[in-house]
Short mmCIF file of C-alpha atoms and ligand atoms in Angstrom, two decimals:
data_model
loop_
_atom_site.label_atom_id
_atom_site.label_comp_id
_atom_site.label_asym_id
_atom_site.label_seq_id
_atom_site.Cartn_x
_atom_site.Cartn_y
_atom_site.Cartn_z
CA UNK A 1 0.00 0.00 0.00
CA UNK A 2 1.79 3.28 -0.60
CA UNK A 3 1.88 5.53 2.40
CA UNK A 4 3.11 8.72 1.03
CA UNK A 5 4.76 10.70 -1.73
CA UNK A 6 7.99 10.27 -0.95
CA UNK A 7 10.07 12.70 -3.06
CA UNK A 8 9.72 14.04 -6.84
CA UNK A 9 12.31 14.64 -9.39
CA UNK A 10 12.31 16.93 -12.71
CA UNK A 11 14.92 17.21 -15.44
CA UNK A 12 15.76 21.20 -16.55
CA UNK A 13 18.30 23.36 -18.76
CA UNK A 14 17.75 25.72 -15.68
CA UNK A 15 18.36 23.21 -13.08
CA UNK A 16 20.87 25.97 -11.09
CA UNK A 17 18.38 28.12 -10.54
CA UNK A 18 16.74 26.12 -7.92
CA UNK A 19 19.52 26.94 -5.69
CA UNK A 20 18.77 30.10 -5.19
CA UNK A 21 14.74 29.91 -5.82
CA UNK A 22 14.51 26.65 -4.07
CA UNK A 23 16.34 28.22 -0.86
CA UNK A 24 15.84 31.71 -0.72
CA UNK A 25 12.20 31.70 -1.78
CA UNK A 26 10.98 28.68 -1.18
CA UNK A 27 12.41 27.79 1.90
CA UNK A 28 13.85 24.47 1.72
CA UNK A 29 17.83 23.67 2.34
CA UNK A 30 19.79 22.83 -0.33
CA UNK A 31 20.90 19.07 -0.30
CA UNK A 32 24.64 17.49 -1.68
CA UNK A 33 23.64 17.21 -5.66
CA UNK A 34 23.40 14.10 -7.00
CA UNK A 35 25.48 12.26 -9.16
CA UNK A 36 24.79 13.56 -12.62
CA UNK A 37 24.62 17.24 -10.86
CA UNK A 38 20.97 17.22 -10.08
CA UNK A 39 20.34 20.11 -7.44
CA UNK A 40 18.41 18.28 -4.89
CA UNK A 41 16.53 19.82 -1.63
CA UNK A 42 15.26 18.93 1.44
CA UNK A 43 12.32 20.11 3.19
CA UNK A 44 12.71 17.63 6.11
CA UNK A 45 14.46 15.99 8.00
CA UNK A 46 14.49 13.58 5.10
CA UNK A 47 18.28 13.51 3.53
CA UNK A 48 16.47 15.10 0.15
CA UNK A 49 13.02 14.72 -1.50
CA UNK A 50 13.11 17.73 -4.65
CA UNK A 51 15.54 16.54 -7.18
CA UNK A 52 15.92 18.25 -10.52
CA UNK A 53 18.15 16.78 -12.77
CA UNK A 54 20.64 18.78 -15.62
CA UNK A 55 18.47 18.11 -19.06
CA UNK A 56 17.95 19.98 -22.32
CA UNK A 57 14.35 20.50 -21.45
CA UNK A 58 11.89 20.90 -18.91
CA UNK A 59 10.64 16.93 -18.29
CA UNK A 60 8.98 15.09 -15.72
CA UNK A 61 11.23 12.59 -14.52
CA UNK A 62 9.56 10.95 -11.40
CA UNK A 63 7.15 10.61 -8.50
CA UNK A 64 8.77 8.43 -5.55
CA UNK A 65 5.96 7.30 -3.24
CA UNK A 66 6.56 5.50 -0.12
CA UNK A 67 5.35 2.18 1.11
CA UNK A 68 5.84 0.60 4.72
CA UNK A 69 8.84 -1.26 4.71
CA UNK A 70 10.52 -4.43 2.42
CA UNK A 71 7.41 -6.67 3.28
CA UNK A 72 4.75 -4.28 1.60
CA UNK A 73 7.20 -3.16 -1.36
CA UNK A 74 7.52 -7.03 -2.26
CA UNK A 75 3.89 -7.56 -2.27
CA UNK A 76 3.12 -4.36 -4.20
CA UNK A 77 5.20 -5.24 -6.73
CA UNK A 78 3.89 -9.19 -7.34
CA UNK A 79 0.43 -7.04 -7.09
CA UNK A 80 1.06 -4.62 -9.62
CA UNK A 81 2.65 -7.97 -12.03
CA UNK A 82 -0.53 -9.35 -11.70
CA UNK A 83 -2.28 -6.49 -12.76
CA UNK A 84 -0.28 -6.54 -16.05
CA UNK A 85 1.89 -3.78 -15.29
CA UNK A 86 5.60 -4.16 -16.02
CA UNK A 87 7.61 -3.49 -12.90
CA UNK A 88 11.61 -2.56 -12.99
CA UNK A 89 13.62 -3.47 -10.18
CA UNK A 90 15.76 -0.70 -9.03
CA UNK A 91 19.75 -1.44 -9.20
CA UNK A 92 22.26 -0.40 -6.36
CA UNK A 93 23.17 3.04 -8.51
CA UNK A 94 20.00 3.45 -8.65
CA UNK A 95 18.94 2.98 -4.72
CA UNK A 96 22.22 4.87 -3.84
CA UNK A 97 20.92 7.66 -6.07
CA UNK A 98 17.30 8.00 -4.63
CA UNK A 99 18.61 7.43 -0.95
CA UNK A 100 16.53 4.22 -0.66
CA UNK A 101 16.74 0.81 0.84
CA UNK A 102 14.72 -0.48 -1.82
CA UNK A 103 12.50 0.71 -4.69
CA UNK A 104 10.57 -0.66 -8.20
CA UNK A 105 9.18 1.63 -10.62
CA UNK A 106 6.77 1.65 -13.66
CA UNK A 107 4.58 4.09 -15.91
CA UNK A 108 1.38 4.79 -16.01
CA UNK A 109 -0.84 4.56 -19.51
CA UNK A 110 0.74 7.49 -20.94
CA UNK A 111 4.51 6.88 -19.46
CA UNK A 112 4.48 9.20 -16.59
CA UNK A 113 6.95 7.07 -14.42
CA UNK A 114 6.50 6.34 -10.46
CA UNK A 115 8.51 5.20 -8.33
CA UNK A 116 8.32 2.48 -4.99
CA UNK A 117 10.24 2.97 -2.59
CA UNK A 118 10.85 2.04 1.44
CA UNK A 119 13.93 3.37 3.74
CA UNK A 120 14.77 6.49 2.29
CA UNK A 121 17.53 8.01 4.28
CA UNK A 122 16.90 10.52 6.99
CA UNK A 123 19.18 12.59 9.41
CA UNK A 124 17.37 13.61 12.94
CA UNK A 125 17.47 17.24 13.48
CA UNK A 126 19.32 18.13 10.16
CA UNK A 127 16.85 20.61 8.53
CA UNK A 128 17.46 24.01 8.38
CA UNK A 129 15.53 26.39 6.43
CA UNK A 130 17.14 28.00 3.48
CA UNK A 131 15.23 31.56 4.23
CA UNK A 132 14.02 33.53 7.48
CA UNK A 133 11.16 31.38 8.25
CA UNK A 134 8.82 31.11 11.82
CA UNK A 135 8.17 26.90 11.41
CA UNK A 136 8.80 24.19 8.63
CA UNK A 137 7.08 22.41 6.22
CA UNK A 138 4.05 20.44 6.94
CA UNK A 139 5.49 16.47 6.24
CA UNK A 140 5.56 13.63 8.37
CA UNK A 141 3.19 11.04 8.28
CA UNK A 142 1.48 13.28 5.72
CA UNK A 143 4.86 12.62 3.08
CA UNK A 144 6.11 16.30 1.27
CA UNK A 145 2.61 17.56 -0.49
CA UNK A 146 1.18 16.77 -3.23
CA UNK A 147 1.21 16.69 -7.18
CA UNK A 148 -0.91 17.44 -9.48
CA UNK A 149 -0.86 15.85 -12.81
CA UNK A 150 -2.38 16.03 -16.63
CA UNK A 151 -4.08 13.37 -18.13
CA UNK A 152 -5.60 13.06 -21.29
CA UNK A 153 -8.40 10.73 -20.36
CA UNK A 154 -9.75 10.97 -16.49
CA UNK A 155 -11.81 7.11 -16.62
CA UNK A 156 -8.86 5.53 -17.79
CA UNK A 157 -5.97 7.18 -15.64
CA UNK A 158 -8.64 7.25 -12.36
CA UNK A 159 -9.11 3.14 -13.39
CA UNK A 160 -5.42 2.85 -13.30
CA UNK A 161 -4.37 4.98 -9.86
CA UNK A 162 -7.16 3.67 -8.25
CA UNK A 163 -7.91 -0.10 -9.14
CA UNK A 164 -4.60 -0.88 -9.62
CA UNK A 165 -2.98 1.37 -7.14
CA UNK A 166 -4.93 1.43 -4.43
CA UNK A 167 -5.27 5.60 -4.64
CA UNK A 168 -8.43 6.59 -2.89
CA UNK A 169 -10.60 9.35 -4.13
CA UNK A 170 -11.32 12.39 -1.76
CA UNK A 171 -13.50 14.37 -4.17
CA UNK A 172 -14.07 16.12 -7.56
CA UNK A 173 -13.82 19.34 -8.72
CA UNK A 174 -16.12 19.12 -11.85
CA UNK A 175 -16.97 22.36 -14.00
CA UNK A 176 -19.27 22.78 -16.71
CA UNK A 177 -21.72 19.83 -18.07
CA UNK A 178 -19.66 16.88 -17.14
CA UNK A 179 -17.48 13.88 -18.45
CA UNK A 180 -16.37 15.36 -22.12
CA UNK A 181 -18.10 18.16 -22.03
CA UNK A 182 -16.34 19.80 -18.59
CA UNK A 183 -14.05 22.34 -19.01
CA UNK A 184 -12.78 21.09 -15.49
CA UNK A 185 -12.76 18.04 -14.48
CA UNK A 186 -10.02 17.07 -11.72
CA UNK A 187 -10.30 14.45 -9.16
CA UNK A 188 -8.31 14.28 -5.88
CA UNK A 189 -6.94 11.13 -4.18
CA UNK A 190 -5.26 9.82 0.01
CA UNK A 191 -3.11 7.74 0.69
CA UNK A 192 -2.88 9.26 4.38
CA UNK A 193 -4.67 12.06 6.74
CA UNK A 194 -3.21 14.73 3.95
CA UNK A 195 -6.40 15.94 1.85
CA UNK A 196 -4.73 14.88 -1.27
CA UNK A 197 -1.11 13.30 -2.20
CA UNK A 198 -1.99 13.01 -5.63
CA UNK A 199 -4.31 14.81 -8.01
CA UNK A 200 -5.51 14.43 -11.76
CA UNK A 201 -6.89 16.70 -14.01
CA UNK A 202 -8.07 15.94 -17.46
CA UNK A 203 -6.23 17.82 -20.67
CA UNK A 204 -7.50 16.18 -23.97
CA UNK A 205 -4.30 15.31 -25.87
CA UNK A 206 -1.73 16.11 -23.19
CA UNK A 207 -0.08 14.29 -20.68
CA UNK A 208 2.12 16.55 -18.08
CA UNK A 209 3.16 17.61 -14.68
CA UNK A 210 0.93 20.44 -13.12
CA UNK A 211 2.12 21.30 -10.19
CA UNK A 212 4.20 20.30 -6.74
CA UNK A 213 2.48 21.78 -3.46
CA UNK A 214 4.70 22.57 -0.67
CA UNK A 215 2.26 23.08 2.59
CA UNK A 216 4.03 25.46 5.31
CA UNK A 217 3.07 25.07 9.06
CA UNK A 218 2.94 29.00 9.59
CA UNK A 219 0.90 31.91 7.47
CA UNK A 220 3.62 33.89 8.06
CA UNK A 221 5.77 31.64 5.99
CA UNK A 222 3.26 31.58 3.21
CA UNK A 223 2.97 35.43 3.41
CA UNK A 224 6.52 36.20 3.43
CA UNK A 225 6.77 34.31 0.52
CA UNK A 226 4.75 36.49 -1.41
CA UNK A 227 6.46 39.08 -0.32
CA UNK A 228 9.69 38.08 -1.79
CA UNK A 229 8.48 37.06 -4.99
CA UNK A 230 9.49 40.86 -6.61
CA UNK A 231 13.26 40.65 -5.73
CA UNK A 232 13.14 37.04 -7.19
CA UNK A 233 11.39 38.08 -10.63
CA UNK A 234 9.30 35.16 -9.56
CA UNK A 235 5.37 35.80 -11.00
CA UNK A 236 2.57 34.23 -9.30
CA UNK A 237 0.32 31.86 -11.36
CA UNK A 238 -2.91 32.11 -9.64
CA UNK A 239 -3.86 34.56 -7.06
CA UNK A 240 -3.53 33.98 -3.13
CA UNK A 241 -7.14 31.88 -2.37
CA UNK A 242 -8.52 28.72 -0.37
CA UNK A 243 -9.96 25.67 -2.11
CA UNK A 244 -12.89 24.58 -1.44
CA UNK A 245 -12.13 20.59 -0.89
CA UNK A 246 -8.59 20.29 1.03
CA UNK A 247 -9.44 24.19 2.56
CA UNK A 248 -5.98 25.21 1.58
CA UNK A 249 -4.97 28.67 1.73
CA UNK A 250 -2.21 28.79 -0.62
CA UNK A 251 -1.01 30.70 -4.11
CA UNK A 252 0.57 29.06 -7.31
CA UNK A 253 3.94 30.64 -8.52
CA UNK A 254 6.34 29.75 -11.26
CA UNK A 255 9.19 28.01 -11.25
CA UNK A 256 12.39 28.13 -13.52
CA UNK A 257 11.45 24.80 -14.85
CA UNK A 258 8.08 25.54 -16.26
CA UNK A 259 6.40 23.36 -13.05
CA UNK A 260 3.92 25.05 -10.73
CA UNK A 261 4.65 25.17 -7.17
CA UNK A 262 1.82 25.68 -4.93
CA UNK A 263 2.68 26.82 -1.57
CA UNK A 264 -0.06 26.45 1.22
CA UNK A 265 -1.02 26.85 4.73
CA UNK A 266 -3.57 25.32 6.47
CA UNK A 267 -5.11 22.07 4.31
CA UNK A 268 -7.65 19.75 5.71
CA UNK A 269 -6.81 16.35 7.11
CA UNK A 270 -8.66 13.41 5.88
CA UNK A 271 -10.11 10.41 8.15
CA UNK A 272 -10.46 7.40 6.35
CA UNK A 273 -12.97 5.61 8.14
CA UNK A 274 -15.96 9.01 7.74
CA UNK A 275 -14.92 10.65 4.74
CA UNK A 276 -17.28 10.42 2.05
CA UNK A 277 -16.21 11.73 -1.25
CA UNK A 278 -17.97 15.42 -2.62
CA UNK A 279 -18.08 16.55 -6.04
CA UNK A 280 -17.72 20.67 -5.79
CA UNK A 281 -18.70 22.79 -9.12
CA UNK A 282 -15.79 25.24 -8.20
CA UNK A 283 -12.51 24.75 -6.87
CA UNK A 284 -11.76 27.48 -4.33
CA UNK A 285 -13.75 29.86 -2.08
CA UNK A 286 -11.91 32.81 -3.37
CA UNK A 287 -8.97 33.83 -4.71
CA UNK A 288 -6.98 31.41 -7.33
CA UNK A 289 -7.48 34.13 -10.14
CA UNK A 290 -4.90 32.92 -12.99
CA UNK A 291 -2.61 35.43 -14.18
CA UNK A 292 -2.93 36.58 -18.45
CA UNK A 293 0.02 34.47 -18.65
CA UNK A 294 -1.14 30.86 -16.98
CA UNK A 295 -4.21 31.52 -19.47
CA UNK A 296 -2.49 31.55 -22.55
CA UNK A 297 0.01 28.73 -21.96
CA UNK A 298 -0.32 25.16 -21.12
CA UNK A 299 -0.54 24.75 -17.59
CA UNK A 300 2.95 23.27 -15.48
CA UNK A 301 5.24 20.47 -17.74
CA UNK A 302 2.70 19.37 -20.18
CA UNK A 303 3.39 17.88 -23.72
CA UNK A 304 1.52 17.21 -26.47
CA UNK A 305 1.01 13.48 -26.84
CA UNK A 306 1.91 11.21 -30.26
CA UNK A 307 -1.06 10.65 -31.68
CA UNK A 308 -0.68 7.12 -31.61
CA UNK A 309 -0.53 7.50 -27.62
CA UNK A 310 -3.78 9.09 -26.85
FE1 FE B 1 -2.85 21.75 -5.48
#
């Protein structure tokens, strides 16, 4: 069963920059890069969980979600071989790399790969924040945040993370007539108390990487940060609001990688055993206006899919 997202990792030409907007806005302490250079933070106690790799252009590498322990990674993977899904067995450059004790991996329908993993390395007491900052990040049993990604077809992927991977829905966000007539139609998924760990949203013809959401345990953090978006020509995506579903205060900037990083205060915690799932016509309360810019481009890492692939 996985039991968080674990880390993520992105391949960029502009893979420096994150060590200055990845500390000094963001928050998070820079890590030792990885082997082939990738800048890599840490937003925990947890020895890194942000990697993004050198590459010619902006690509989703990875999702690394976490599972119990060696017991419940074994069993995962003869599930997932039953299922008919090819699993790869991570090699030891590949476990030193991620930090891991042990890990599989596989892609989804449109090759969006994700990673299995158990025993990623942690140092007690090692996490320092890269900026002025009254608390930390909101982690722990709840894993790093969540993403957000774009599928082109919401039955099949939601078939996939759910009855084969054991994702459980929270709710829908669901705007206009419904199914393939929506011009919104995004569903959100637990795999612990955090509202959402994963989340997909449908994009005819695409297949991408919206967003990462960092969650902050002060609103001073969150508020600072907008602050310090001018002096790090950073421009914000959507507007400061609060979603109506995980009740997350939070505002969506850019990165230097093309992905979205959402940074939030205060999101709802789920309990498993009451929480019925909604479907809400609008996604926030107020706030979340998107910027002339996020309107006219594709939204986060998205690309165009083959047209044999759709
Ligand atoms: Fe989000």
């Amino acid at each position: 069963m996985i039991q968080e997202l674990s880390y993520i990792g992105i391949g960029s030409p502009h893979a420096e920059d994150w060590r200055r907007y990845g500390t000094e806005l963001l928050g998070a302490m820079l890590a030792p890069d990885g082997p082939d250079g990738a800048v890599r933070l840490a937003v925990d106690d947890v020895d890194y969980r942000i990697a993004v790799h050198p590459a010619s252009e902006d690509e989703f590498r990875y999702a690394g979600w976490g599972v119990a322990n060696e017991t419940d990674l074994h069993a995962f993977a003869s599930h997932l071989e039953s299922r008919g899904v090819t699993v790869h067995h991570g090699d030891a450059e590949l476990l030193r790399e991620r930090q891991v004790a042990g890990l599989v991996w596989f892609e989804d329908p449109w090759g969006l790969r994700h990673e299995l993993s158990w025993g990623k390395a942690a140092t007690p007491l090692s996490f320092r924040a890269g900026r002025t900052m009254r608390g930390g990040f909101v982690t722990g049993e709840q894993g790093l945040g969540h993403v957000v990604f774009q599928v082109p077809d919401i039955a099949r992927a939601d078939h996939f993370y759910v009855d084969v991977l054991g994702f459980r829905l929270s709710d829908r966000v669901t705007v206009g007539a419904g199914g393939a007539d929506s011009t919104v139609d995004v569903r959100f998924y637990h795999v612990n108390g955090r509202h959402h760990s994963l989340a997909l949203a449908e994009l005819p013809g695409h297949v991408g990487f919206n967003h990462l959401m960092l969650e902050v345990e002060h609103m001073d953090d969150l508020g600072r940060l907008i602050d310090l978006l001018d002096e790090h020509d950073v421009e914000i995506v959507q507007s400061l609001g609060r979603h109506t579903n995980d009740l997350m205060t939070s505002v969506y900037i850019g990165s230097p990688s093309g992905l979205q990083i959402e940074y939030g205060f205060g999101g709802l915690a789920v309990d498993d055993l009451s929480w019925v799932a909604r479907t809400y016509t609008r996604p926030s309360y107020w706030g979340h206006k998107r910027s002339a810019a996020a309107q006219a481009a594709l939204p986060g890492i998205v690309k165009p899919l083959a047209a044999e692939a759709r």
